[in-house]
mmCIF file of C-alpha atoms in Angstrom:
data_model
loop_
_atom_site.group_PDB
_atom_site.id
_atom_site.type_symbol
_atom_site.label_atom_id
_atom_site.label_comp_id
_atom_site.label_asym_id
_atom_site.label_seq_id
_atom_site.Cartn_x
_atom_site.Cartn_y
_atom_site.Cartn_z
ATOM 1 C CA LEU A 1 49.218 59.874 145.141
ATOM 2 C CA ALA A 2 46.418 61.234 142.943
ATOM 3 C CA VAL A 3 45.148 63.457 145.757
ATOM 4 C CA ALA A 4 48.676 64.526 146.597
ATOM 5 C CA GLY A 5 49.214 65.430 142.933
ATOM 6 C CA ALA A 6 46.540 68.087 143.246
ATOM 7 C CA VAL A 7 48.175 69.825 146.222
ATOM 8 C CA LEU A 8 51.920 69.272 145.788
ATOM 9 C CA ARG A 9 54.288 72.132 145.086
ATOM 10 C CA PRO A 10 55.834 72.073 141.587
ATOM 11 C CA THR A 11 59.196 70.749 142.796
ATOM 12 C CA ASP A 12 57.543 67.990 144.820
ATOM 13 C CA LEU A 13 55.231 67.192 141.928
ATOM 14 C CA ARG A 14 58.218 66.711 139.626
ATOM 15 C CA ALA A 15 59.776 64.319 142.142
ATOM 16 C CA ALA A 16 56.487 62.413 142.435
ATOM 17 C CA LEU A 17 56.516 61.667 138.690
ATOM 18 C CA ALA A 18 59.074 58.919 139.237
ATOM 19 C CA ILE A 19 56.876 56.952 141.663
ATOM 20 C CA PRO A 20 54.355 55.406 139.204
ATOM 21 C CA ALA A 21 57.109 54.697 136.669
ATOM 22 C CA LEU A 22 59.251 52.920 139.246
ATOM 23 C CA ALA A 23 56.178 51.065 140.500
ATOM 24 C CA LEU A 24 55.758 49.610 136.993
ATOM 25 C CA VAL A 25 59.362 48.411 136.979
ATOM 26 C CA LEU A 26 58.866 46.810 140.386
ATOM 27 C CA LEU A 27 55.588 45.207 139.267
ATOM 28 C CA SER A 28 57.517 43.447 136.520
ATOM 29 C CA PHE A 29 59.076 41.379 139.307
ATOM 30 C CA ARG A 30 55.544 40.304 140.285
ATOM 31 C CA ILE A 31 55.017 38.797 136.851
ATOM 32 C CA LEU A 32 58.268 36.871 137.171
ATOM 33 C CA SER A 33 57.578 35.672 140.697
ATOM 34 C CA SER A 34 54.141 34.369 139.699
ATOM 35 C CA ALA A 35 55.984 31.807 137.571
ATOM 36 C CA GLY A 36 58.807 31.226 140.047
ATOM 37 C CA MET A 37 61.337 33.120 137.935
ATOM 38 C CA LEU A 38 63.921 35.737 138.849
ATOM 39 C CA SER A 39 65.619 38.457 136.847
ATOM 40 C CA LEU A 40 68.325 40.809 137.988
ATOM 41 C CA GLY A 41 68.204 42.846 134.789
ATOM 42 C CA GLN A 42 64.897 44.688 134.984
ATOM 43 C CA ALA A 43 66.711 48.035 135.300
ATOM 44 C CA GLY A 44 68.423 47.377 131.971
ATOM 45 C CA LEU A 45 65.065 46.669 130.368
ATOM 46 C CA ALA A 46 63.721 49.896 131.884
ATOM 47 C CA GLY A 47 66.640 51.668 130.245
ATOM 48 C CA ILE A 48 65.680 50.154 126.885
ATOM 49 C CA GLY A 49 62.184 51.578 127.376
ATOM 50 C CA ALA A 50 63.604 54.990 128.238
ATOM 51 C CA LEU A 51 65.716 54.979 125.080
ATOM 52 C CA CYS A 52 62.683 54.080 122.973
ATOM 53 C CA ALA A 53 60.679 56.905 124.534
ATOM 54 C CA GLY A 54 63.487 59.350 123.862
ATOM 55 C CA TRP A 55 64.253 58.325 120.307
ATOM 56 C CA ALA A 56 60.723 57.761 119.041
ATOM 57 C CA PRO A 57 58.430 60.290 120.753
ATOM 58 C CA GLY A 58 55.364 59.354 118.740
ATOM 59 C CA TRP A 59 55.894 55.643 119.253
ATOM 60 C CA GLY A 60 57.650 55.847 122.625
ATOM 61 C CA VAL A 61 55.284 53.903 124.880
ATOM 62 C CA PRO A 62 54.165 51.199 122.387
ATOM 63 C CA GLY A 63 57.711 50.999 121.063
ATOM 64 C CA ALA A 64 59.042 50.586 124.599
ATOM 65 C CA LEU A 65 56.655 47.691 125.222
ATOM 66 C CA LEU A 66 57.752 45.939 122.040
ATOM 67 C CA ALA A 67 61.446 46.653 122.560
ATOM 68 C CA GLY A 68 61.351 45.481 126.172
ATOM 69 C CA ALA A 69 59.609 42.252 125.187
ATOM 70 C CA ALA A 70 62.021 41.692 122.285
ATOM 71 C CA VAL A 71 65.168 42.301 124.344
ATOM 72 C CA ALA A 72 63.842 40.119 127.178
ATOM 73 C CA THR A 73 63.064 37.344 124.699
ATOM 74 C CA VAL A 74 66.518 37.510 123.130
ATOM 75 C CA LEU A 75 68.027 37.555 126.602
ATOM 76 C CA ALA A 76 66.031 34.531 127.793
ATOM 77 C CA LEU A 77 66.412 32.289 124.739
ATOM 78 C CA PRO A 78 69.977 31.025 125.410
ATOM 79 C CA VAL A 79 69.267 30.108 129.041
ATOM 80 C CA LEU A 80 65.600 29.185 128.809
ATOM 81 C CA ARG A 81 66.067 25.523 129.710
ATOM 82 C CA GLN A 82 68.454 26.274 132.570
ATOM 83 C CA ALA A 83 67.570 26.734 136.220
ATOM 84 C CA GLY A 84 66.267 30.085 137.410
ATOM 85 C CA LEU A 85 69.624 31.278 138.697
ATOM 86 C CA HIS A 86 71.168 31.111 135.213
ATOM 87 C CA LEU A 87 68.460 33.406 133.850
ATOM 88 C CA ALA A 88 68.917 35.851 136.733
ATOM 89 C CA VAL A 89 72.684 36.020 136.227
ATOM 90 C CA ALA A 90 72.346 36.346 132.442
ATOM 91 C CA ALA A 91 69.885 39.217 132.908
ATOM 92 C CA ALA A 92 72.217 40.930 135.376
ATOM 93 C CA SER A 93 75.152 40.646 132.987
ATOM 94 C CA VAL A 94 73.148 42.101 130.103
ATOM 95 C CA ALA A 95 71.916 44.959 132.319
ATOM 96 C CA THR A 96 75.512 45.709 133.323
ATOM 97 C CA ALA A 97 76.645 45.638 129.711
ATOM 98 C CA LEU A 98 73.777 47.910 128.653
ATOM 99 C CA SER A 99 74.604 50.339 131.435
ATOM 100 C CA SER A 100 78.302 50.423 130.600
ATOM 101 C CA PHE A 101 78.198 50.453 126.834
ATOM 102 C CA LEU A 102 74.844 51.847 125.749
ATOM 103 C CA PHE A 103 73.306 54.079 128.388
ATOM 104 C CA ASP A 104 76.523 55.956 129.224
ATOM 105 C CA GLN A 105 77.285 56.848 125.611
ATOM 106 C CA PRO A 106 76.094 60.325 124.594
ATOM 107 C CA LEU A 107 75.780 59.111 121.009
ATOM 108 C CA PHE A 108 72.968 56.720 121.942
ATOM 109 C CA THR A 109 71.125 58.707 124.578
ATOM 110 C CA PRO A 110 68.749 61.416 123.349
ATOM 111 C CA SER A 111 69.111 64.887 124.770
ATOM 112 C CA ASP A 112 65.452 65.143 125.745
ATOM 113 C CA ALA A 113 62.262 63.138 125.687
ATOM 114 C CA ARG A 114 58.914 64.720 124.877
ATOM 115 C CA ARG A 115 55.733 63.877 126.686
ATOM 116 C CA PRO A 116 52.484 63.015 124.929
ATOM 117 C CA GLY A 117 50.583 66.071 123.727
ATOM 118 C CA PHE A 118 47.694 65.510 126.130
ATOM 119 C CA ALA A 119 49.991 65.372 129.180
ATOM 120 C CA THR A 120 52.446 68.228 128.821
ATOM 121 C CA SER A 121 52.141 69.593 132.365
ATOM 122 C CA ASP A 122 53.580 67.719 135.342
ATOM 123 C CA ARG A 123 50.157 67.293 136.917
ATOM 124 C CA ALA A 124 48.588 65.908 133.734
ATOM 125 C CA TYR A 125 51.538 63.582 133.229
ATOM 126 C CA LEU A 126 51.235 62.295 136.813
ATOM 127 C CA TYR A 127 47.575 61.491 136.213
ATOM 128 C CA PHE A 128 48.493 59.788 132.938
ATOM 129 C CA GLU A 129 51.081 57.665 134.748
ATOM 130 C CA LEU A 130 48.584 56.795 137.464
ATOM 131 C CA THR A 131 46.038 55.742 134.838
ATOM 132 C CA VAL A 132 48.602 53.463 133.200
ATOM 133 C CA LEU A 133 49.540 52.066 136.619
ATOM 134 C CA LEU A 134 45.901 51.312 137.442
ATOM 135 C CA LEU A 135 45.422 49.556 134.092
ATOM 136 C CA VAL A 136 48.518 47.454 134.706
ATOM 137 C CA LEU A 137 47.335 46.593 138.218
ATOM 138 C CA ALA A 138 43.981 45.472 136.797
ATOM 139 C CA ALA A 139 45.745 43.313 134.201
ATOM 140 C CA LEU A 140 48.015 41.796 136.849
ATOM 141 C CA THR A 141 44.994 40.987 139.000
ATOM 142 C CA VAL A 142 43.525 39.043 136.097
ATOM 143 C CA LEU A 143 46.891 37.353 135.567
ATOM 144 C CA VAL A 144 47.227 36.303 139.206
ATOM 145 C CA ARG A 145 43.620 35.288 139.740
ATOM 146 C CA GLY A 146 42.506 34.295 136.245
ATOM 147 C CA PRO A 147 42.829 31.104 134.231
ATOM 148 C CA VAL A 148 46.507 31.730 133.489
ATOM 149 C CA ALA A 149 47.226 31.727 137.232
ATOM 150 C CA LEU A 150 46.877 27.946 137.424
ATOM 151 C CA ARG A 151 49.454 27.439 134.692
ATOM 152 C CA LEU A 152 51.828 29.899 136.328
ATOM 153 C CA ALA A 153 51.367 28.201 139.707
ATOM 154 C CA ALA A 154 52.109 24.819 138.118
ATOM 155 C CA LEU A 155 55.239 26.246 136.527
ATOM 156 C CA ARG A 156 56.313 27.806 139.822
ATOM 157 C CA ASP A 157 55.675 24.681 141.895
ATOM 158 C CA SER A 158 57.067 21.944 139.632
ATOM 159 C CA GLU A 159 58.175 22.156 136.030
ATOM 160 C CA THR A 160 58.034 18.381 135.733
ATOM 161 C CA ALA A 161 54.437 18.292 136.917
ATOM 162 C CA ALA A 162 53.591 21.180 134.586
ATOM 163 C CA ARG A 163 55.038 19.255 131.635
ATOM 164 C CA THR A 164 53.064 16.189 132.674
ATOM 165 C CA ALA A 165 49.889 18.296 132.750
ATOM 166 C CA GLY A 166 50.525 19.323 129.146
ATOM 167 C CA ILE A 167 51.838 22.837 129.746
ATOM 168 C CA ALA A 168 54.455 24.039 127.272
ATOM 169 C CA VAL A 169 56.940 25.075 129.963
ATOM 170 C CA GLU A 170 59.556 26.756 127.754
ATOM 171 C CA ALA A 171 56.957 28.754 125.826
ATOM 172 C CA LEU A 172 55.258 29.861 129.044
ATOM 173 C CA ARG A 173 58.572 30.845 130.664
ATOM 174 C CA LEU A 174 59.490 32.836 127.557
ATOM 175 C CA ALA A 175 56.092 34.578 127.526
ATOM 176 C CA VAL A 176 56.403 35.448 131.219
ATOM 177 C CA PHE A 177 59.897 36.857 130.777
ATOM 178 C CA ALA A 178 58.814 38.847 127.706
ATOM 179 C CA ALA A 179 55.794 40.268 129.566
ATOM 180 C CA ALA A 180 57.966 41.255 132.524
ATOM 181 C CA GLY A 181 60.461 42.870 130.151
ATOM 182 C CA ALA A 182 57.703 44.800 128.411
ATOM 183 C CA LEU A 183 56.377 46.076 131.742
ATOM 184 C CA ALA A 184 59.845 47.118 132.937
ATOM 185 C CA ALA A 185 60.413 48.929 129.636
ATOM 186 C CA LEU A 186 57.043 50.660 130.002
ATOM 187 C CA GLY A 187 58.133 51.931 133.404
ATOM 188 C CA GLY A 188 61.391 53.148 131.917
ATOM 189 C CA ALA A 189 59.577 54.907 129.071
ATOM 190 C CA LEU A 190 57.280 56.736 131.465
ATOM 191 C CA TRP A 191 60.162 57.678 133.714
#
């Protein structure tokens, strides 16, 4: 994609800008699956990130991360002790509500979103997105292969065994859902 960014026509380059952003949203599912969790509301969290990027241009990306994590945490708290399907359905219902009541309202959606000053051209913004994507991929590699991976595998395989091993299951599930929400919101902010 980086090589293609150097040779693409302007219209194709503009279309290619969505690829790294959508890849970040899809990678948020990887965080969830590493702990055996499922969410059907990642698009709603991406929308929260997009709103943050539009409303707070200077704080768009960091604000999107925080807002995505906060909304995901609030979403997960009521159903945290339930089985995975309850969390997935709750996330889907919140995403539907956000889409119907927040994202479709012209009052809440900004008319335009500005890019960072160092990435005003499409080509520079594509390279910025690719850099963010590579950093996220490196962090996910550490997550999947590092010391946290054993805790996530224990949570995925058997919550009872994880509790017996001394893992705070609810806190870990909440942290995983918040991290996935932050990553989805980051993708939405870049999009």
